[in-house]
Amino acid sequence: MKIDALLENMTLAEKLGQLTMTAAGHAVTGPVIAGDSVEALRTGTVGNVLNLIGADHVHSWQRLAVEESRLRIPLLFALDILHGYRTLFPIALAEAGLFDPASWAATARAAAVEAAAEGIALTFAPMLDIARDPRWGRMAEGPGEDPLVGCRMAEAKVRGFQGESLAGSGTLAATAKHFVGYAAVTAGREYAALELSERTLEEVHLPPFAAAVEAGVAAVMPAFTDLAGVPLTAHRRLLHDTLRERLGFDGVLVSDYNAIAELIQHGVAADEGEAAALSLKAGVDIDMMAGAYRRGLPVALQRGLVTMQEIDASVHRVLRLKERLGLFEDPFRRGARPDTAVALEERRRLAREVATRAIVMLTNTRDTLPLDPPPKRLAVLGPLADASAEMRGAWWAAAPAEGQVTLVQGLRDALPAAEIRHAAGVAIEGTETSGIAPALALCDGVDAVVLCLGEAAIMSGEAASRAHLDLPGAQRAFAEAALDRAHARGARVITVLFSGRPLVVPWLTARADAVLAAWFLGSEAGNALADVMTGRRSPSGRTAVTWPRALGQIPIFYAERPSGRPYARDNRYTTRYIDEPNEPLFPFGHGLTYGRFTLAGLRVSPSTPREHDTIEAQVEVANEGARHATETVFLFIRDKVARVTRPQLELKAFGSVTLAPGERKTLTLAVSAGELKYPGPDLEPIFDPGEIEILVGPAADRRCLLAATVRLAAG
Ligand code: BGC
């Protein structure tokens, strides 16, 4: 076949070219290749390119490869398309809060179509790191703290990016990253080494990657980090034995940026030759940006550290991916037809819809929201009220700084008759406070004050660990002054928090009349927020991650294992802090709506399920409020007596229902009993007969869950 014939014909340099991915940079004269020249494309010594934007550029480089290189092997163009390409959707952590796989898939599909229309063929997404430490900025990029959410998101994103066939002109190969455990970096500090038990790896961090593989993900990227003494880039046991052999992954492993060379800094390789050999042997096919395969593998071959067969196996996988992407058939298929204005508009509509549903209403005292009747005068203050670039979140791909809808714009459009006053007051960071007094003056005589506070887009994402999770800079001083002033004048204060992680702001949630978590909502941020604030839509987003009330509670997550000394209020010798409650500020799943939902009548059947049965939980959901709204309902389990200790709550299903005022419906949540297996004492999955509590409700808070019991039966 074609690939074998090609391989036979390739020189070592050409083979290593296929194992090399190099970044495009932008010079005044046009795009350039980092540390190289475009000559490398003609000679076939660079076979894959990241970060090149624009169909013209992509096609002109592709032409060099397929028309001028000896073997005419097409280039693979890759980019980080995490939550959109030009049209930005909410960051993954925000989108996770929809708890809706169909929407997760829809935004990936739309992003793929938009990026493929400019020649991109592979995205470094989805990011599937299960994150329980908000100091780590990359929590923003992924599904949050729960492995089931990670699995469902993995499947949906792979389906969305990759479409029906990888060869389609509107599809992208997806990359599940960062394999595996990266989110557990020590103290939340980016790139730090980490320790994880085998059990936590199996129960929490591996499942989303297994789900991505099951869904047919084309590529996987190992994490930068060292896991208990072995950097993932060189982790043969996890990359080869677990990922390839056990999970059956037969796609391409692409290293993270410069990660192969960094094996030298990690201290497991003395030079490029050793580094290249370690990662090739672990199963890494493509070297992103280290040049270590190009320079190091010839040395490693000479030293007998690797064989030509091992190199060939990787080249084969890369060529096979290019073939599956249809690149040999037509290297110009992607990018052949420019995007249409209609398609763009449709994507904007989707972006607004998803952004609206991603907003989490954290608090809403005395029905401060919605702003109904429409206010006559509003003060919209804070450094994030009119900051287009910040709306994009940490990975903005090709989205320009301008043209993202801010809240000031959104409110002006939604409330054309209202007087909307605006001042930033303070910058996102920094100590300058001279803008505070003039901003406070705008609070006089308004119906409400909207405070837009939080992080800059680049304060989360990669290389954005924070040791303090309060509002940065002078924002707290400004917010406290604005709260004093507005309340003294009888105006309510709505706070909109922009962030890539939960912030530790108990002082703020205690004082503001309503707080919305906006995360980073993307291109339509301001319209989505205005839709919710004016009551055109009810908020329905739920937080996919626990919000701590104090930094010292971190890591914090709902699925903690029990203690032998469970918390008791009047007993000091139980698991607790002496200076802070155990409870989070907001639990996983929290999010208010404009409806008033009650859940009742939980029925679970069958009562003695066997491994191949489906357990169905039915619950009556009623909206006793005065507004249309959507309620998300979670199904947790609790295995009280097991062979190993089990988490106090484990999410097994979720669903939602939209109800008009006064309406009620029965919601059914299903989980196959086989999914209640857990890794036993020797880490082999076991189906463990006995009692299981089924807990159903609106958040991971025992106090608001309905409970029933089933008894798992053997056989
Ligand atoms: C990040 C990856 C990303 C890559 C390419 C790295 O620094 O860790 O997530 O895909 O760069 O941009």
XYZ file of C-alpha atoms in Angstrom, residues 4-712:
709
model
C 4.541 1.217 2.972
C 5.811 2.118 -0.474
C 6.499 5.664 0.655
C 8.298 4.488 3.764
C 10.588 2.271 1.751
C 11.554 5.195 -0.361
C 12.261 7.651 2.473
C 15.664 8.789 3.661
C 16.260 9.028 7.391
C 16.050 12.833 7.184
C 12.693 12.608 5.437
C 11.411 10.168 8.027
C 12.471 12.445 10.846
C 10.769 15.322 9.036
C 7.481 13.490 9.395
C 8.179 13.143 13.112
C 8.836 16.863 13.468
C 6.365 19.636 14.141
C 7.564 23.211 13.962
C 5.794 26.460 14.755
C 5.127 29.213 12.300
C 6.086 32.654 13.462
C 5.033 35.939 11.984
C 7.589 38.285 10.494
C 6.899 41.591 8.759
C 7.458 39.833 5.477
C 4.919 37.110 6.271
C 5.005 33.815 8.116
C 8.308 32.160 8.921
C 9.307 28.871 10.461
C 10.719 29.106 13.949
C 14.431 28.412 13.988
C 14.381 27.208 10.399
C 13.409 28.390 6.957
C 10.590 27.401 4.686
C 13.288 25.532 2.773
C 12.685 22.761 5.315
C 9.255 22.229 3.753
C 10.801 21.788 0.316
C 13.330 19.295 1.573
C 10.767 17.391 3.621
C 12.651 17.898 6.866
C 9.636 19.494 8.548
C 6.433 17.561 7.985
C 4.035 19.220 10.416
C 3.380 22.840 11.265
C 1.615 24.517 14.158
C 0.301 28.031 14.590
C -0.020 29.056 10.933
C -3.188 31.064 10.441
C -4.953 31.918 7.201
C -5.897 29.717 4.237
C -3.553 31.568 1.871
C -0.519 30.975 4.035
C -1.484 27.385 4.719
C -1.984 26.655 1.051
C 1.201 28.329 -0.057
C 3.247 26.269 2.399
C 1.316 23.164 1.456
C 2.232 23.821 -2.160
C 5.933 23.813 -1.270
C 5.507 20.377 0.276
C 3.288 18.704 -2.285
C 4.691 20.336 -5.404
C 8.350 20.852 -4.600
C 9.436 18.257 -2.056
C 10.883 14.984 -3.352
C 8.164 12.706 -1.996
C 5.320 15.254 -2.131
C 4.047 14.296 1.314
C 1.432 16.805 2.472
C 1.966 18.876 5.604
C -0.252 18.570 8.644
C -1.364 21.979 9.967
C -2.239 22.088 13.641
C -3.465 24.702 16.077
C -4.870 24.975 19.583
C -8.571 25.315 18.923
C -9.857 24.855 22.429
C -13.094 26.808 22.406
C -13.381 28.239 18.950
C -11.276 29.532 16.100
C -12.544 32.970 15.044
C -15.916 32.676 16.739
C -15.232 31.968 20.373
C -17.470 29.871 22.581
C -17.173 29.811 26.378
C -13.990 28.286 27.782
C -14.332 24.563 28.478
C -14.733 25.003 32.231
C -17.702 27.286 31.594
C -19.139 25.079 28.894
C -18.862 22.071 31.188
C -21.502 23.841 33.286
C -24.138 23.208 30.628
C -23.981 19.509 31.476
C -25.125 18.915 27.930
C -23.059 16.658 25.642
C -25.034 17.725 22.561
C -23.955 21.336 23.067
C -20.372 20.305 23.800
C -20.328 18.480 20.485
C -22.043 21.323 18.626
C -19.440 23.929 19.571
C -16.593 21.575 18.649
C -18.277 20.894 15.305
C -18.695 24.605 14.612
C -15.092 25.346 15.610
C -13.858 22.528 13.380
C -15.765 23.803 10.364
C -14.473 27.320 10.899
C -10.836 26.274 11.380
C -10.845 23.695 8.597
C -12.155 26.399 6.277
C -8.725 27.986 6.773
C -6.740 24.830 6.189
C -6.217 23.578 9.744
C -6.381 19.785 10.025
C -5.637 19.041 13.683
C -6.541 20.680 16.960
C -4.763 20.217 20.270
C -8.054 19.641 22.051
C -9.976 18.467 23.968
C -8.090 19.131 27.157
C -9.227 16.443 29.588
C -7.301 17.104 32.780
C -9.498 16.593 35.830
C -8.629 19.589 37.983
C -9.225 19.954 41.694
C -6.805 22.727 42.484
C -7.877 26.157 41.260
C -4.422 27.592 41.796
C -3.572 25.777 38.569
C -4.599 28.099 35.743
C -5.169 25.342 33.227
C -8.314 24.299 35.050
C -9.929 26.819 32.684
C -9.243 24.665 29.633
C -10.913 21.480 30.757
C -14.022 19.805 32.141
C -13.523 20.664 35.828
C -13.255 18.292 38.757
C -15.380 15.314 37.855
C -14.279 12.281 35.824
C -17.759 11.473 34.492
C -18.082 15.003 33.137
C -14.607 14.528 31.658
C -15.695 11.302 29.936
C -18.888 12.744 28.489
C -17.042 15.841 27.352
C -14.273 13.756 25.804
C -16.755 11.767 23.725
C -18.721 14.835 22.690
C -15.684 16.888 21.721
C -14.071 14.073 19.748
C -17.364 13.493 17.932
C -17.728 17.203 17.271
C -14.205 17.897 16.032
C -13.811 14.716 14.025
C -17.310 14.527 12.516
C -18.430 11.471 10.552
C -15.155 11.025 8.719
C -11.758 12.543 9.396
C -11.365 13.109 5.667
C -14.199 15.634 5.474
C -13.379 19.183 4.438
C -14.890 20.462 7.698
C -13.296 18.113 10.189
C -10.272 18.245 12.452
C -8.300 15.465 14.040
C -8.693 15.854 17.804
C -5.903 15.521 20.380
C -6.755 14.358 23.889
C -4.409 16.109 26.291
C -2.527 16.206 28.574
C -1.993 12.555 29.294
C -2.211 12.170 32.321
C -2.525 13.659 35.792
C -1.103 17.097 34.893
C -3.761 18.916 36.966
C -2.307 17.460 40.146
C 0.933 19.464 39.877
C 2.372 20.116 43.324
C 0.631 23.028 45.055
C -1.063 23.957 41.792
C 2.230 25.256 40.448
C 2.515 25.034 36.678
C 4.935 22.453 35.257
C 5.838 21.150 38.743
C 6.346 17.447 39.367
C 3.430 15.546 40.830
C 2.542 12.478 42.838
C -0.643 10.530 42.267
C -1.716 7.197 43.609
C -2.376 4.435 41.093
C -5.945 4.406 42.350
C -6.549 8.098 41.748
C -4.984 7.753 38.337
C -7.347 4.875 37.526
C -10.478 6.358 39.056
C -10.123 10.024 38.259
C -7.547 10.914 35.625
C -7.513 8.040 33.144
C -11.251 7.629 32.451
C -11.663 10.731 30.226
C -8.724 9.564 28.089
C -10.196 6.076 27.874
C -13.458 7.660 26.729
C -11.642 9.738 24.104
C -9.879 6.635 22.785
C -13.167 4.764 22.717
C -14.631 7.649 20.701
C -11.801 7.294 18.187
C -9.611 10.267 19.056
C -6.882 10.670 16.423
C -4.079 11.938 18.651
C -2.979 12.147 22.261
C -0.502 14.551 23.859
C 1.487 13.533 26.940
C 1.759 16.104 29.714
C 4.934 18.085 30.309
C 5.134 16.902 33.849
C 6.939 14.308 35.891
C 4.607 11.762 37.451
C 6.198 10.165 40.508
C 9.652 10.155 39.006
C 8.899 9.522 35.347
C 8.184 12.430 32.980
C 5.086 11.606 30.943
C 6.950 12.285 27.695
C 9.114 9.267 28.510
C 6.539 7.199 30.375
C 6.539 3.938 28.480
C 4.340 2.154 30.986
C 1.563 4.737 30.685
C 1.983 5.672 27.025
C 2.671 2.249 25.628
C 1.348 -0.305 28.106
C -1.708 1.595 29.303
C -2.667 3.912 26.459
C -1.738 1.863 23.445
C -1.968 -1.725 24.699
C -4.677 -1.604 27.324
C -6.879 1.210 26.035
C -6.230 0.306 22.405
C -5.075 3.712 21.170
C -3.568 3.334 17.708
C -3.315 6.992 16.708
C -0.516 9.525 16.885
C 1.193 10.620 20.067
C 2.382 14.197 19.739
C 4.720 15.601 22.366
C 3.966 18.853 24.112
C 5.903 21.967 23.146
C 9.636 21.269 23.502
C 8.839 18.501 25.980
C 11.297 15.987 24.533
C 14.248 18.337 25.021
C 12.993 19.076 28.529
C 13.720 15.469 29.507
C 17.257 16.765 29.952
C 16.086 19.340 32.532
C 13.951 16.708 34.200
C 17.153 14.784 34.719
C 16.396 11.523 32.931
C 18.381 12.166 29.751
C 21.943 13.396 29.403
C 21.569 14.778 25.895
C 19.242 15.050 22.900
C 20.099 11.550 21.739
C 18.975 10.022 25.025
C 15.932 12.275 25.259
C 14.834 11.363 21.744
C 15.375 7.655 22.390
C 13.408 7.713 25.647
C 10.375 9.348 24.120
C 10.404 7.366 20.899
C 10.590 4.167 22.905
C 7.745 5.365 25.105
C 5.680 5.748 21.945
C 5.803 9.490 21.185
C 5.535 9.897 17.400
C 5.809 13.628 16.802
C 8.330 15.940 18.396
C 6.741 19.363 18.802
C 9.314 22.136 18.724
C 12.272 20.443 20.365
C 14.074 19.406 17.182
C 15.264 16.521 19.324
C 14.063 13.834 16.933
C 15.737 15.485 13.949
C 19.037 15.947 15.726
C 18.866 13.276 18.405
C 17.467 10.198 16.679
C 20.386 9.836 14.234
C 22.696 9.845 17.260
C 20.441 7.420 19.109
C 20.454 5.111 16.086
C 24.222 5.172 15.959
C 24.440 4.388 19.664
C 22.011 1.535 19.265
C 19.439 3.163 21.562
C 16.643 2.886 18.994
C 16.028 0.827 15.888
C 14.945 1.868 12.419
C 11.835 -0.280 12.935
C 10.838 1.900 15.875
C 11.303 5.040 13.813
C 9.353 3.491 10.946
C 6.466 2.568 13.235
C 6.090 6.210 14.257
C 6.425 7.498 10.699
C 3.808 4.994 9.654
C 1.367 6.305 12.263
C 1.927 9.906 11.166
C 1.451 9.086 7.481
C -1.609 7.051 8.318
C -3.113 10.051 10.109
C -2.431 12.227 7.070
C -4.092 9.597 4.937
C -7.138 9.403 7.215
C -7.395 13.185 7.081
C -7.658 12.933 3.303
C -4.465 14.967 2.876
C -2.931 12.633 0.290
C -6.135 12.633 -1.687
C -6.531 16.404 -1.680
C -4.145 18.481 0.415
C -6.123 21.633 -0.412
C -9.564 20.361 0.527
C -9.482 22.254 3.783
C -9.408 25.923 3.026
C -10.718 25.535 -0.513
C -13.956 27.319 0.146
C -14.037 30.500 2.176
C -16.433 30.772 5.036
C -19.769 32.395 4.270
C -21.339 35.281 6.133
C -24.381 33.113 6.828
C -22.261 30.397 8.412
C -20.522 32.999 10.514
C -23.807 34.399 11.712
C -25.048 30.942 12.637
C -21.911 30.343 14.667
C -22.423 33.639 16.458
C -25.947 32.531 17.309
C -24.622 29.265 18.703
C -21.968 31.172 20.647
C -24.633 33.395 22.218
C -26.872 30.468 23.078
C -24.103 28.432 24.689
C -22.670 31.455 26.492
C -26.103 32.290 27.900
C -26.428 28.771 29.238
C -22.901 28.731 30.693
C -23.509 31.624 33.072
C -23.767 30.442 36.658
C -25.879 32.511 39.006
C -24.061 32.005 42.289
C -26.277 34.188 44.466
C -29.409 36.254 43.987
C -30.731 37.730 47.202
C -34.193 39.284 47.248
C -34.624 38.471 43.555
C -32.182 41.180 42.559
C -32.002 39.581 39.153
C -33.494 39.764 36.613
C -33.544 43.523 36.113
C -37.282 43.645 35.664
C -38.870 46.139 35.161
C -36.051 47.397 32.953
C -33.871 49.882 34.822
C -33.759 53.488 33.706
C -30.219 54.087 34.876
C -27.411 51.607 35.371
C -23.786 52.034 36.368
C -21.704 49.310 34.753
C -18.336 49.520 36.443
C -15.094 47.614 36.653
C -12.131 46.706 34.487
C -13.973 43.851 32.769
C -17.127 45.763 31.850
C -15.898 46.867 28.459
C -12.807 44.769 27.746
C -13.323 43.030 24.416
C -9.986 41.174 24.354
C -10.537 39.680 27.801
C -13.833 38.072 26.803
C -11.854 35.591 24.719
C -10.372 33.522 27.540
C -6.983 31.896 27.409
C -6.916 30.265 23.946
C -8.269 32.668 21.372
C -6.859 30.976 18.245
C -7.586 33.432 15.418
C -10.094 35.643 17.211
C -9.080 39.303 17.177
C -8.886 41.421 20.318
C -11.587 43.706 18.989
C -15.129 42.702 18.171
C -15.929 40.486 21.139
C -19.161 41.728 22.709
C -18.652 43.283 26.134
C -21.270 43.663 28.833
C -21.460 47.433 28.328
C -22.268 46.822 24.678
C -24.643 43.986 25.434
C -26.602 46.033 27.950
C -26.740 49.062 25.657
C -28.259 46.884 22.946
C -30.639 45.121 25.290
C -31.783 48.274 27.085
C -31.795 51.012 24.436
C -33.919 53.323 26.571
C -31.707 53.097 29.641
C -28.870 55.401 30.573
C -25.849 53.150 30.906
C -22.942 54.786 32.684
C -19.559 53.185 32.542
C -16.146 53.544 34.133
C -13.458 50.938 34.709
C -12.517 52.398 38.112
C -9.338 50.348 38.342
C -7.270 48.172 36.047
C -7.429 44.382 36.359
C -4.018 44.386 38.016
C -1.912 47.108 39.592
C -2.239 49.446 42.517
C -3.517 52.605 40.829
C -6.652 53.852 42.603
C -7.183 57.312 41.176
C -10.041 56.060 38.993
C -12.078 54.868 41.961
C -13.606 58.152 43.085
C -14.932 59.216 39.657
C -16.323 55.702 39.122
C -18.088 55.792 42.496
C -19.754 59.043 41.543
C -21.570 57.157 38.786
C -23.366 55.087 41.452
C -25.476 58.047 42.545
C -28.989 58.029 41.176
C -28.907 54.684 39.411
C -31.321 51.768 39.831
C -28.521 49.242 40.085
C -24.762 48.947 39.932
C -23.164 46.187 37.902
C -19.596 45.431 38.969
C -17.523 43.555 36.402
C -14.536 42.104 38.188
C -12.090 39.252 37.964
C -9.086 38.017 36.071
C -7.551 38.972 32.774
C -7.865 36.234 30.167
C -4.197 35.359 30.481
C -4.381 34.940 34.248
C -5.718 31.457 33.582
C -4.693 28.860 31.032
C -1.086 27.767 30.632
C 1.614 29.315 32.806
C -0.948 31.069 34.991
C -0.775 29.502 38.432
C -1.876 31.835 41.195
C -1.005 31.638 44.872
C -3.755 34.124 45.733
C -7.256 33.616 44.446
C -8.916 36.810 45.558
C -9.563 39.605 43.062
C -6.249 40.854 41.708
C -4.860 44.368 42.019
C -6.973 47.113 43.517
C -10.253 45.464 42.553
C -11.214 44.467 46.065
C -10.726 47.985 47.371
C -12.785 49.292 44.485
C -15.542 46.705 44.937
C -15.825 47.381 48.661
C -16.077 51.104 48.074
C -18.658 50.598 45.325
C -20.717 48.287 47.545
C -20.658 50.881 50.343
C -21.613 53.705 48.044
C -24.355 51.872 46.149
C -25.914 50.422 49.269
C -25.819 53.783 51.002
C -27.780 55.182 48.060
C -30.228 52.264 48.039
C -28.995 50.748 44.792
C -28.461 47.035 44.495
C -25.153 45.625 43.348
C -24.845 42.825 40.828
C -21.362 41.430 40.486
C -20.222 39.675 37.349
C -17.079 37.640 37.934
C -14.853 36.853 34.981
C -12.331 34.113 35.667
C -10.832 30.882 34.451
C -11.259 29.249 37.850
C -13.301 29.704 41.006
C -12.142 32.749 42.932
C -11.937 32.797 46.699
C -14.248 35.701 47.403
C -16.511 34.923 50.381
C -16.440 38.611 51.376
C -17.921 39.506 47.991
C -20.603 36.843 47.755
C -21.696 37.831 51.274
C -22.172 41.476 50.364
C -23.228 41.686 46.724
C -26.959 41.351 46.057
C -26.365 38.971 43.165
C -23.260 37.318 41.765
C -22.891 35.801 38.319
C -19.938 33.617 37.375
C -19.266 34.539 33.770
C -15.994 32.616 33.454
C -14.880 33.636 29.956
C -17.851 33.424 27.655
C -16.278 34.165 24.276
C -17.382 36.317 21.377
C -20.956 36.837 22.537
C -20.175 37.332 26.231
C -21.907 40.689 26.633
C -25.064 39.687 24.783
C -25.328 36.460 26.758
C -24.915 38.279 30.064
C -27.447 40.903 29.028
C -29.909 38.151 28.046
C -29.657 36.718 31.543
C -29.569 40.004 33.443
C -32.604 41.443 31.707
C -34.562 38.226 32.179
C -34.864 37.391 28.490
C -33.351 34.073 29.540
C -33.067 32.377 32.893
C -29.573 31.415 33.965
C -29.078 27.659 33.944
C -25.323 27.020 34.157
C -23.920 24.943 37.017
C -20.421 25.098 38.324
C -18.395 22.071 37.217
C -15.925 22.762 39.972
C -16.210 23.392 43.717
C -15.699 26.988 44.891
C -13.528 27.164 48.019
C -14.253 29.644 50.787
C -10.596 29.735 51.807
C -7.338 29.072 50.014
C -6.366 26.597 52.731
C -9.192 24.244 51.683
C -7.485 23.514 48.367
C -7.494 20.900 46.881
C -11.230 20.787 47.309
C -13.699 18.586 45.450
C -16.988 16.951 46.223
C -15.953 13.309 45.746
C -13.804 13.066 48.840
C -13.390 9.717 50.547
C -14.814 9.282 54.033
C -12.785 9.844 57.164
C -12.707 7.452 60.099
C -13.626 10.538 62.068
C -16.325 12.229 60.065
C -16.979 15.862 60.841
C -19.066 16.478 63.932
C -19.858 20.014 64.968
C -19.175 19.580 68.643
C -16.208 17.242 68.441
C -12.807 18.728 67.816
C -11.263 15.328 67.064
C -13.058 14.945 63.789
C -11.987 15.967 60.313
C -12.169 19.735 60.278
C -10.318 23.012 60.413
C -10.270 24.929 63.660
C -10.558 28.201 61.792
C -12.823 27.587 58.782
C -15.822 25.384 57.973
C -15.257 22.327 55.771
C -18.032 23.348 53.405
C -17.106 25.060 50.191
C -18.427 28.467 49.266
C -20.428 26.774 46.500
C -20.578 23.052 45.855
C -20.056 21.291 42.539
C -23.269 21.597 40.544
C -24.425 24.790 42.216
C -26.246 27.328 40.062
C -29.486 29.240 40.617
C -32.216 29.932 38.088
C -35.179 32.294 37.825
C -37.485 29.332 38.373
C -38.242 27.820 41.765
C -37.723 24.124 41.436
C -38.740 21.371 43.765
C -37.760 17.759 43.411
C -39.865 14.991 44.918
C -40.958 11.399 44.653
C -37.663 9.705 43.830
C -38.286 6.173 42.495
C -35.484 3.855 41.532
C -35.791 0.537 39.708
C -34.991 -2.274 39.598
C -34.408 -2.626 43.306
C -31.873 -5.430 42.883
C -30.034 -4.669 39.634
C -27.534 -7.064 38.117
C -24.417 -6.006 36.268
C -26.082 -5.794 32.859
C -29.211 -4.006 34.034
C -29.897 -0.323 33.700
C -30.805 1.486 36.884
C -33.455 4.114 36.300
C -34.167 6.924 38.709
C -37.313 8.957 38.229
C -37.958 12.200 39.980
C -40.783 14.725 39.776
C -39.484 18.179 38.985
C -41.827 21.138 39.443
C -41.290 24.795 38.701
C -43.168 26.700 41.365
C -41.666 30.009 40.328
C -42.965 32.670 37.983
C -40.452 32.226 35.158
C -39.511 29.708 32.528
C -36.270 27.996 33.525
C -34.091 24.938 33.112
C -33.140 22.750 36.046
C -30.165 20.401 35.944
C -30.417 17.301 38.095
C -27.548 15.088 39.171
C -27.530 11.437 40.125
C -24.831 10.476 42.585
C -24.164 7.151 44.226
C -22.727 6.241 47.566
C -21.333 2.809 48.210
C -21.230 2.712 51.987
C -19.538 -0.633 52.443
C -17.121 -1.710 49.747
C -13.839 -3.544 49.336
C -12.000 -0.229 49.335
C -13.260 3.105 50.613
C -15.479 4.863 48.100
C -16.073 8.590 47.616
C -18.876 10.065 49.701
C -20.624 11.030 46.477
C -19.883 9.862 42.936
C -21.589 11.377 39.919
C -23.106 8.746 37.645
C -25.645 10.641 35.525
C -27.078 14.080 34.896
C -29.944 15.535 32.932
C -32.048 18.627 32.696
C -35.591 19.730 32.181
C -37.072 23.050 31.060
C -40.325 24.005 32.717
C -42.795 26.849 32.358
C -44.150 28.436 35.549
C -46.391 25.942 37.317
C -45.303 23.082 35.093
C -44.048 19.718 36.376
C -42.414 16.786 34.646
C -40.911 13.448 35.470
C -37.195 13.360 34.744
C -35.550 9.988 34.222
C -31.842 9.481 34.794
C -30.315 6.178 33.822
C -27.060 4.492 34.712
C -25.995 1.041 33.709
C -25.208 -1.036 36.776
C -21.937 -2.046 35.129
C -20.789 1.564 35.514
C -20.873 1.079 39.268
C -17.786 -1.076 39.046
C -14.745 0.288 40.775
C -11.078 -0.692 40.945
C -10.823 -3.238 43.735
C -7.957 -3.710 46.187
C -5.625 -4.845 43.387
C -6.975 -2.129 41.025
C -8.851 -4.630 38.849
C -12.424 -3.434 38.225
C -14.968 -5.274 40.337
C -18.732 -5.395 40.402
C -19.431 -5.473 44.098
C -22.860 -6.795 45.179
C -24.504 -4.985 48.071
C -26.313 -1.800 48.958
C -25.867 1.375 46.961
C -27.460 4.665 47.844
C -28.849 6.600 44.885
C -28.864 10.324 45.566
C -30.600 12.737 43.250
C -30.683 16.508 43.389
C -29.512 19.899 42.175
C -25.899 19.946 43.466
C -23.275 17.903 45.288
C -24.610 18.859 48.671
C -25.961 16.005 50.746
C -28.540 18.275 52.327
C -30.401 18.834 49.076
C -30.366 15.291 47.710
C -33.233 12.793 47.659
C -32.126 9.294 48.535
C -33.162 5.749 47.667
C -31.361 2.449 48.001
C -30.786 -0.412 45.605
C -29.038 -3.693 46.210
C -26.609 -4.788 43.513
